[in-house]
Every structure is written in structure tokens, then in C-alpha cells.
Coordinates of C-alpha atoms in Angstrom, one line a residue:
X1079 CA -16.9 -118.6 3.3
X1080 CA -17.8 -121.1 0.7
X1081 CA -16.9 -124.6 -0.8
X1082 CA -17.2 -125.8 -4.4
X1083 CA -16.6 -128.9 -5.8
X1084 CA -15.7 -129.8 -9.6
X1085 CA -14.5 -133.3 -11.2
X1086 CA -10.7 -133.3 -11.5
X1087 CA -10.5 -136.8 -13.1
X1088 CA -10.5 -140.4 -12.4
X1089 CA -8.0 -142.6 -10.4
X1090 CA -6.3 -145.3 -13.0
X1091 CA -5.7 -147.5 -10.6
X1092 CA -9.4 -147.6 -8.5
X1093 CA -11.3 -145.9 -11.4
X1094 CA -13.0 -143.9 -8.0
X1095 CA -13.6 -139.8 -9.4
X1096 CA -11.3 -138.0 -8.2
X1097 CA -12.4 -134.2 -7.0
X1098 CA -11.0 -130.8 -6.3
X1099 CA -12.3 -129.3 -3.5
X1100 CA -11.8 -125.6 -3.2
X1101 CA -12.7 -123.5 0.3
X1102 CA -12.4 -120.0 0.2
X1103 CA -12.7 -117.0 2.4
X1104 CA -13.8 -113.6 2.6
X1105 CA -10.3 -112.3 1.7
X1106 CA -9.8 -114.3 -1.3
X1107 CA -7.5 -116.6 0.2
X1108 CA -8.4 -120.0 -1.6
X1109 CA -7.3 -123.8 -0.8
X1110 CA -7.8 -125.9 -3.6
X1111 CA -7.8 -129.6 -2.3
X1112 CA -8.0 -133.0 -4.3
X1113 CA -9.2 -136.1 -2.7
X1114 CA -6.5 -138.4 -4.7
X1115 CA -3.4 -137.5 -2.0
X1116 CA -4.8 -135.7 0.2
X1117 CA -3.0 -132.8 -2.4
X1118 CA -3.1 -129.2 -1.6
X1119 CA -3.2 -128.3 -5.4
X1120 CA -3.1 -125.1 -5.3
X1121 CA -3.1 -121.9 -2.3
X1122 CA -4.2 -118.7 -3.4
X1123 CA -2.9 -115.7 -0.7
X1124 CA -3.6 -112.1 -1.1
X1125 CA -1.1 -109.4 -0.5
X1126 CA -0.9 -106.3 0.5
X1127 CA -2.8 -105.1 -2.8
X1128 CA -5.3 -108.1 -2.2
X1129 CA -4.1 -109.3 -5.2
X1130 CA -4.0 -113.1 -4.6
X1131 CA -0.9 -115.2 -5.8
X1132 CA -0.8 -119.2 -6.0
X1133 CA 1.9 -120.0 -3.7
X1134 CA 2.1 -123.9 -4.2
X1135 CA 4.1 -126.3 -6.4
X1136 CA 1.4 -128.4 -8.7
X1137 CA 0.3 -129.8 -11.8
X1138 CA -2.6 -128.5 -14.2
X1139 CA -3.9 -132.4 -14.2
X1140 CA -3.7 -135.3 -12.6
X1141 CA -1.5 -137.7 -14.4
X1142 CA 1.8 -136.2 -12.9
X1143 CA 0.6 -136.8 -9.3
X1144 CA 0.5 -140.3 -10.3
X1145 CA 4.4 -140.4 -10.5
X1146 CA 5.2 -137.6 -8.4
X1147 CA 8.7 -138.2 -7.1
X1148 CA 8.7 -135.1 -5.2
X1149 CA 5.7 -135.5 -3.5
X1150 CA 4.1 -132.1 -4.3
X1151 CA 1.2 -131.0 -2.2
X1152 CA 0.5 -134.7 -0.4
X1153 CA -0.3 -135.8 2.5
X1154 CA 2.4 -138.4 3.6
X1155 CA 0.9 -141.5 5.9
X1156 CA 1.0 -143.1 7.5
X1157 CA 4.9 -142.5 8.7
X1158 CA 6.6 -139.3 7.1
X1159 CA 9.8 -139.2 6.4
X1160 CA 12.6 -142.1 6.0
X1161 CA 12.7 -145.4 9.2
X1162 CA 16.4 -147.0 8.7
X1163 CA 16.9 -150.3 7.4
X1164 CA 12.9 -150.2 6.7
X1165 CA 12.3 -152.4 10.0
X1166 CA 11.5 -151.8 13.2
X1167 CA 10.5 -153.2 16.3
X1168 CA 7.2 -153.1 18.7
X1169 CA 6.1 -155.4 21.3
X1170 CA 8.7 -157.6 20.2
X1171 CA 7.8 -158.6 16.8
X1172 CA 9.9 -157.1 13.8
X1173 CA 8.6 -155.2 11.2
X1174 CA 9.7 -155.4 7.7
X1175 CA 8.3 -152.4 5.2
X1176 CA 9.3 -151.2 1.7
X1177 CA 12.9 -150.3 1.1
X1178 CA 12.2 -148.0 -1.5
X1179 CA 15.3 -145.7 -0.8
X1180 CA 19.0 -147.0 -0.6
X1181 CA 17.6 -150.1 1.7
X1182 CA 15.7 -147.7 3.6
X1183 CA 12.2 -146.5 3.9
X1184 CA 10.6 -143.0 2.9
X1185 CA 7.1 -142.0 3.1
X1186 CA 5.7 -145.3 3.6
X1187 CA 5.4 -146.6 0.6
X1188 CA 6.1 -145.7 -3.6
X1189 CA 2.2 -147.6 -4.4
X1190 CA 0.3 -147.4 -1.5
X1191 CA 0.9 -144.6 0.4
X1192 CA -1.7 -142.2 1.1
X1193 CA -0.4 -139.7 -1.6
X1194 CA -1.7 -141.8 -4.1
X1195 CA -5.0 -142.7 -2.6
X1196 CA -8.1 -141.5 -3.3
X1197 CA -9.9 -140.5 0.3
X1198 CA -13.4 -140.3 0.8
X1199 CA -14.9 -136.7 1.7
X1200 CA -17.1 -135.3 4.0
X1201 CA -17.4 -131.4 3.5
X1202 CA -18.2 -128.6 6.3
X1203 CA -18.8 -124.8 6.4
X1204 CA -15.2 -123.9 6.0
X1205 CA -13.6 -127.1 5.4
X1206 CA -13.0 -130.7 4.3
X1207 CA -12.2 -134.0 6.2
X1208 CA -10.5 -136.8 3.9
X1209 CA -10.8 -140.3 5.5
X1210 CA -9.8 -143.8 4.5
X1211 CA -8.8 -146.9 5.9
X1212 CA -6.0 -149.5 6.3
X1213 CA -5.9 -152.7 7.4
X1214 CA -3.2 -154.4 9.6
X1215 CA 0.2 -155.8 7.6
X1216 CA -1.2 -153.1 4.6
X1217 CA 2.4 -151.5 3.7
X1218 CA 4.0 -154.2 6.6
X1219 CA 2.7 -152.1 9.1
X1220 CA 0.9 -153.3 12.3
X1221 CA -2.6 -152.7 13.1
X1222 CA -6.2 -151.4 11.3
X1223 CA -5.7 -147.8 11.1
X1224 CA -8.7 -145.2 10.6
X1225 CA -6.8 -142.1 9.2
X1226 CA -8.3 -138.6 8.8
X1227 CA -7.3 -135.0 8.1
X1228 CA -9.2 -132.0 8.4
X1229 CA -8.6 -128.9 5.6
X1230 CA -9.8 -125.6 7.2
X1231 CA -9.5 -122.4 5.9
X1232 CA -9.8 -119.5 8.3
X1233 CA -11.1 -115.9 7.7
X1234 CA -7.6 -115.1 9.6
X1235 CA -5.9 -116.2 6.7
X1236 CA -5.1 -119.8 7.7
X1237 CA -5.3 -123.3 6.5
X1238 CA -5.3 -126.0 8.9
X1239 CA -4.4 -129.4 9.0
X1240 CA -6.1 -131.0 11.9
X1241 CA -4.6 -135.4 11.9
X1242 CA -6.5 -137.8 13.8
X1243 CA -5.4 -141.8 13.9
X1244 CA -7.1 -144.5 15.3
X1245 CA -5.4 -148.1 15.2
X1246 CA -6.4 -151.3 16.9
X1247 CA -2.3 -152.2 17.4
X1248 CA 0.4 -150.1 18.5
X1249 CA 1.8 -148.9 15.0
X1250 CA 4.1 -146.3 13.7
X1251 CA 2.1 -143.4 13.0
X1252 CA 3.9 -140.0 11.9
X1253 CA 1.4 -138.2 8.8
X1254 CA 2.5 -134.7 7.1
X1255 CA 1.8 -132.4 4.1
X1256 CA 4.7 -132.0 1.3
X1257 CA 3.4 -129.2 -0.3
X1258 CA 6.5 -127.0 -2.0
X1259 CA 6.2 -123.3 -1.3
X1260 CA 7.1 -120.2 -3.0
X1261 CA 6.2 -117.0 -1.7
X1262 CA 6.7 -114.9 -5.0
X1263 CA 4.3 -117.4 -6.8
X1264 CA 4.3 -121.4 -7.5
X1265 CA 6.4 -119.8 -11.3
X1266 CA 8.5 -117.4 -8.9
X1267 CA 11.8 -119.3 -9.4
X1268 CA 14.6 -120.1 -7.0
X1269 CA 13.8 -119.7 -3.1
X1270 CA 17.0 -119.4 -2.3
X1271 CA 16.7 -115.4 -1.4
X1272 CA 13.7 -116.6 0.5
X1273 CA 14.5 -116.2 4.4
X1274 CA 13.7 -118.3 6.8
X1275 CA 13.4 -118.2 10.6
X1276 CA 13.2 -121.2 12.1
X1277 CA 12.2 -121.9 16.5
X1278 CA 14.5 -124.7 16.8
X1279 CA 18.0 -124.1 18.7
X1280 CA 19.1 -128.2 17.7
X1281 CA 18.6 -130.4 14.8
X1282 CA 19.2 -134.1 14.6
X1283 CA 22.2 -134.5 12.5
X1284 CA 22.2 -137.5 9.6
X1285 CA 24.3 -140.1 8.6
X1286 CA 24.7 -141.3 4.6
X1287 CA 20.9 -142.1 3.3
X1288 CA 19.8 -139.2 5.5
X1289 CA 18.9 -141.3 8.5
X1290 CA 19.6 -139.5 11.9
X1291 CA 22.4 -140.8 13.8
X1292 CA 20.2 -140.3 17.1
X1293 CA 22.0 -137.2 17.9
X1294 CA 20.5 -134.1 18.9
X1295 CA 23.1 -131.2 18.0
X1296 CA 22.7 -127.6 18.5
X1297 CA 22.9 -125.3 15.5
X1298 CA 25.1 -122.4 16.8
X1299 CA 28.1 -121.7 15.1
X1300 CA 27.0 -123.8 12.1
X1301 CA 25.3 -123.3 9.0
X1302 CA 22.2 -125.0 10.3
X1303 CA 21.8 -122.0 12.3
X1304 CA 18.0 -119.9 11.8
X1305 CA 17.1 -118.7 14.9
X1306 CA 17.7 -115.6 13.4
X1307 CA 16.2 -114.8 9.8
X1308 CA 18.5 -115.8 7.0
X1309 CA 18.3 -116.4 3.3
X1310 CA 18.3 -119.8 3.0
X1311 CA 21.2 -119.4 0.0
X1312 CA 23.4 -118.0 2.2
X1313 CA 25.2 -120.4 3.3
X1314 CA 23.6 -123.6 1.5
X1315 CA 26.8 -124.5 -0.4
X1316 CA 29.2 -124.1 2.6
X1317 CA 31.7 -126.7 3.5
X1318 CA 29.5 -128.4 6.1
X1319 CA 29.5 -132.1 6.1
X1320 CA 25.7 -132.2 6.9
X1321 CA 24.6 -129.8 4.0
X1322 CA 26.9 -131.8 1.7
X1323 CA 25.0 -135.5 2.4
X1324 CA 21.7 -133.9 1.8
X1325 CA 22.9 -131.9 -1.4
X1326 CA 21.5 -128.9 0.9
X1327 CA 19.1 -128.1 3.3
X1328 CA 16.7 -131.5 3.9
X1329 CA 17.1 -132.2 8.0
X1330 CA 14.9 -132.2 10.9
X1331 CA 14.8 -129.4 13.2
X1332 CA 13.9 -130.5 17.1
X1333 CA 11.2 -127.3 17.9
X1334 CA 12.0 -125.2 21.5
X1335 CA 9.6 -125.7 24.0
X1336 CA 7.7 -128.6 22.2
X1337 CA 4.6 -129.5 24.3
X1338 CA 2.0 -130.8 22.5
X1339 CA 0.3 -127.0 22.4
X1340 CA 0.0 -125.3 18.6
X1341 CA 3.6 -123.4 19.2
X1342 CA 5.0 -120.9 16.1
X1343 CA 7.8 -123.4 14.2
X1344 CA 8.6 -121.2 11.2
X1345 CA 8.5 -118.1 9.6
X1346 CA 9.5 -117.3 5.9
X1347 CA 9.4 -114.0 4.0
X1348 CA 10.3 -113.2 0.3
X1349 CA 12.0 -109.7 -1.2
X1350 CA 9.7 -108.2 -3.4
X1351 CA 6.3 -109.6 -1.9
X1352 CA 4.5 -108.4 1.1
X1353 CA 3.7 -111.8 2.3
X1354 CA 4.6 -113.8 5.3
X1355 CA 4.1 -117.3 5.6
X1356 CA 3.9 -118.6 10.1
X1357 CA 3.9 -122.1 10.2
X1358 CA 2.3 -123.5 13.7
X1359 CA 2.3 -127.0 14.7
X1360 CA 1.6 -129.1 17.8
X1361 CA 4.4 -131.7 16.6
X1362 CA 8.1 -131.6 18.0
X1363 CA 9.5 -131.3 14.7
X1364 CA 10.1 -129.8 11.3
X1365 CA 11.6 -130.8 8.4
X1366 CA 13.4 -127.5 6.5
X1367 CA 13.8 -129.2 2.6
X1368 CA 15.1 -126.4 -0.1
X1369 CA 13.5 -128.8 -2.9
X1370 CA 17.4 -129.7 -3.7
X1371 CA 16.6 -132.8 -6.0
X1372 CA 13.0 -131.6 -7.4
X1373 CA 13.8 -132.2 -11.0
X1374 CA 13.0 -130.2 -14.2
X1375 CA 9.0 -130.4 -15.1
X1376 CA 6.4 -128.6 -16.3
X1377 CA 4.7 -127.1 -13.6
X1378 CA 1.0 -125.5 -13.6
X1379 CA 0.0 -122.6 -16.4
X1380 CA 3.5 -123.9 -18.1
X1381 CA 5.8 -123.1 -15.4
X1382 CA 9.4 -124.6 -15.5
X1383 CA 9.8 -126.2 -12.4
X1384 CA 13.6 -127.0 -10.9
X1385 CA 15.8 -127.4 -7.9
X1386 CA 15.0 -125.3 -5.2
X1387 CA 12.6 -123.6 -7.0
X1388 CA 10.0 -124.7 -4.1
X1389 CA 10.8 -125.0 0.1
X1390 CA 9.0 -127.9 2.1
X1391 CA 7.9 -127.1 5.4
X1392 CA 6.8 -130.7 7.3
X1393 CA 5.8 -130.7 10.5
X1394 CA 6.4 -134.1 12.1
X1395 CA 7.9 -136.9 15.0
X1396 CA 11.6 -137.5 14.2
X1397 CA 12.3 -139.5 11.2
X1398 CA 13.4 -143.0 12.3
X1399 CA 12.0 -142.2 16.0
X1400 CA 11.1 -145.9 15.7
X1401 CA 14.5 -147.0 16.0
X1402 CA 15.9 -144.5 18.2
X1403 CA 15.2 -144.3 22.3
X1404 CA 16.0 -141.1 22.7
X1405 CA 13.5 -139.4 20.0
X1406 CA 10.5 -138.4 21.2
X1407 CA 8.3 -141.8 21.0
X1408 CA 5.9 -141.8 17.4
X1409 CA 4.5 -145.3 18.5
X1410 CA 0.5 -144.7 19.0
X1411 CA -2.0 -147.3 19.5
X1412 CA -5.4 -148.7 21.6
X1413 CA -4.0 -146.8 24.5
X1414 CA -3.0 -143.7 22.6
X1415 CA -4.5 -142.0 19.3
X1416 CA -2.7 -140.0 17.3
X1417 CA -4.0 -136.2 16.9
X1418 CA -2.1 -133.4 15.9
X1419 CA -2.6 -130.2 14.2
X1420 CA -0.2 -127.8 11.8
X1421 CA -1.4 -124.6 10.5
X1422 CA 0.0 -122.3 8.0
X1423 CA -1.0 -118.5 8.2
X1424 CA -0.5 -116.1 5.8
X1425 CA -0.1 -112.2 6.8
X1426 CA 1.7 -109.1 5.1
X1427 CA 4.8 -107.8 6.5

């Protein structure tokens, strides 16, 4: 196991260096990490021959993570995911936070949300923790936060993301990782022969803007349906109202037996790789995106990058849980911290 550490740039904004940090482990299997987002930059995974294959969406340099409208590789804080209206309510006193998507709210925030901040670094034997700090009313929300997340790579193959939150008020607290996946290689084209298994008998249905109605529906009968491997093209064009408001696949997923326990969520294969991708998680969800709106750009070592030519993976509380009673309650605080872990294990079939 070893960690090496090289200069990747310099933030424009704080003019703090920014580093890669890459942990590998005796198989090969390598997790390149900057500390500007928290990105996963690249994730090198061998195969059957040991042969290892980059299996993330990125950029050779960082002036494209400044923009980054797909989010590639972040980590998302400190609330995931879109809050309706871009308000919510706690103890009684409104909260007002960036509408930055059709009135509502998506990954916190477009200029200060931890995808574009540079974390301080503490490195271990096999891994990394990124830390930083926020102070109450920073992005409108409530109290002064502590974040952290832990990047472990495993001799079994894994990379960890262990998420620990500390906040002085209760706050909305709901962190992921967006990286893009693509099991034949980050320049393997569309995903869409990709399939996908997915733990989760119900989703939570959206409305326009993709902000759940507060429903939790079960996916039998519909196209929403994985509890048995499917490509994920299959039936992503099919005349399905849901499918058709997020231009695809790009919904939660409510996970069976959620318990707060590390619990298999996902499992995705490719035809013509040996590799297998299990995603574990201790959260009660999992957002399934099939990178419907990720844009032509030039990806790493030239590669053309374009819709669904990546699939997202995020482990997470419901999106707007804040607003609805029924969700499974993302609220932490003095009285409860927020910890949670996700890991992603690579094996061949």
C-alpha cells in the first residue's frame, strides 16, 4: 500500500496548492484524489488480466473542475441533491438558500459548495481524510459545520468513503460523491449496454424540476424496475412519464432493508470487460443518473465525452427530505452527528 502526493495546480479563487493525492494497493487498483472538491480524479481497476483500466469521468487539468456543470468526481456538501423552493424550515425559522436550478436548489451551492473547495489533508497508511469548515448562514444554511471524508483504498479492491459532520445547530446535512462511471474505461463510450442491478423495490417519483412529490412508489411493472439486472438502455426511452421529466434515468431509489448497517445498493457489469462494480452504503438511498445532460467535452487523454457516456451512482438521504415528513429525517445537529459510509468494490465476474 502506498500514497504519493504531486502538485496538481493552484486554486484561482484562494491561490491555496491544490494536490493529487494517489493511494494505491497491492493489486494495482489506484485512487487518484485532489483536495480542490474532494474529486476522485481518476480510479484505476484491474481486470481479470490485471490489466488496470481508469474507470472515471475527469479532466487532465484543473481549469474544467472550475466550471464543472456535471459535477465529475466531487464531493457534494453539504446537502446533495436538489431542496424545493430552495427553503426550508427547522426549529421554526425559515431558511432561504441559492436557487440555482429553476427556483430550486441543487448541490448546495454553484460558488461555494464543497466541489469547488480546496480541503485541507491529513494522509494515513492507506488513505486520505479531506476537512474543512463552515460557518453558520455560509450558503444560508444554519449552524458551524466541521465536515470530513475519509478516501480508503482497500487491498480487497475497495475505495471507501467514510462522512463525518459535526454542527453546533440542527442543519441540513446530506454529502455524496458524483463521480461518472464507465466500466469499459472513462473513453469507453455510451453506458447504455451497461446493466445495472439495483436493491431497491420503490423509488420516490418526481414532479417538473425533479423534486419528489413525497411519494414512495414501487417499481414493478414499470420501467424503473432493476431488481433484476437490466441494461440500462433498455427501456430508457419508453413512454413513461417519469423517464420523460428527467430526460432518462436521474431518480432516487428508496434501498430494501435500510438500517443504518453498510448494506449492498448496486451492482453494475459491462459486456466485453470482466469487471464488476458493488456499491455499499449505510444511507437509505441512491440516486441511479445515466449522465442524460453531461454535454460534449474533452475528457482526459483527449476523450470525447457526451450524454450518457458516464453513470452516477450517489448514495444519499432523499432529496428534499427537508420538506417532506415522510422521508427518512436528513436534519442532524448537537444531538445527532452525521456519519455515514459508501464503498465501491471492484471484483471480476
Amino acid at each position: 500500500m502506498s500514497i504519493t502526493k504531486k502538485v496538481f495546480g493552484t486554486d484561482k479563487k484562494t491561490k491555496k496548492a491544490v494536490y493529487e493525492y494517489s493511494i494505491k494497493n497491492k493489486n494495482g487498483m489506484c485512487a487518484k484524489i485532489l483536495n480542490y472538491g474532494g474529486i476522485i480524479r481518476e480510479l484505476w481497476v484491474p481486470g481479470r488480466d490485471r490489466k488496470t483500466v481508469d474507470v472515471v469521468l475527469g479532466h487532465d487539468d484543473l481549469m474544467p473542475y472550475y466550471e464543472n456543470p456535471g459535477y465529475l468526481g466531487a464531493a457534494i456538501g453539504p446537502n446533495a441533491n436538489r431542496i424545493g423552493g430552495a427553503k426550508f424550515t427547522i426549529d421554526g425559522t425559515e431558511y432561504q438558500i441559492p436557487a440555482n436550478e429553476n427556483g430550486n436548489n441543487l448541490h448546495s451551492d454553484n460558488e461555494s459548495g464543497y466541489h469547488v473547495r480546496v480541503f485541507d489533508v491529513e494522509e494515513g497508511v492507506n488513505s486520505i481524510r479531506l476537512f474543512l469548515q463552515d460557518e453558520d448562514g455560509d450558503m444560508g444554511f444554519p449552524g458551524n459545520k466541521k465536515f470530513e471524508v475519509v478516501y480508503i483504498v482497500t487491498d480487497e479492491n475497495e475505495l471507501r468513503l467514510d462522512y463525518h459532520f459535526v454542527s453546533d445547530k440542527n442543519t441540513v446535512l446530506n454529502p455524496t460523491n458524483h463521480s461518472y462511471f464507465n466500466l469499459r474505461g472513462q473513453d469507453g463510450g455510451s453506458i447504455e449496454d451497461h446493466v445495472l442491478w439495483l436493491n431497491a423495490s420503490c423509488y420516490t417519483p418526481v414532479a417538473a424540476g425533479s423534486i419528489p412529490t413525497g411519494e414512495i412508489l414501487p417499481v414493478k411493472g414499470t420501467p424503473m424496475d432493476f431488481t433484476e439486472p437490466k441494461e440500462i438502455g433498455l427501456e430508457i426511452g419508453a413512454d413513461f412519464a417519469q423517464l420523460k421529466l428527467g430526460g432518462g434515468y436521474d431518480h432516487n431509489w428508496v434501498i430494501d432493508g435500510a438500517d443504518g448497517q453498510l448494506k449492498l445498493a448496486a451492482k453494475v457489469t459491462a459486456p466485453g470487460t470482466s469487471r464488476t462494480m458493488k456499491v455499499y452504503t449505510t444511507l437509505p438511498g441512491i440516486q441511479f443518473y445515466a449522465g442524460n445532460f453531461i454535454g460534449e467535452q474533452e475528457g482526459k487523454l483527449g476523450a470525447a465525452y457526451h450524454n450518457r457516456c458516464g453513470l452516477a451512482l450517489e448514495t444519499q438521504y432523499f432529496p428534499d427530505s427537508i420538506n417532506k415528513e415522510n422521508f427518512p429525517d436528513a436534519v442532524f445537529g448537537p444531538e445527532r452527528q452525521y456519519v455515514s459510509s459508501t464503498v465501491y468494490q471492484f471484483c471480476n465476474n
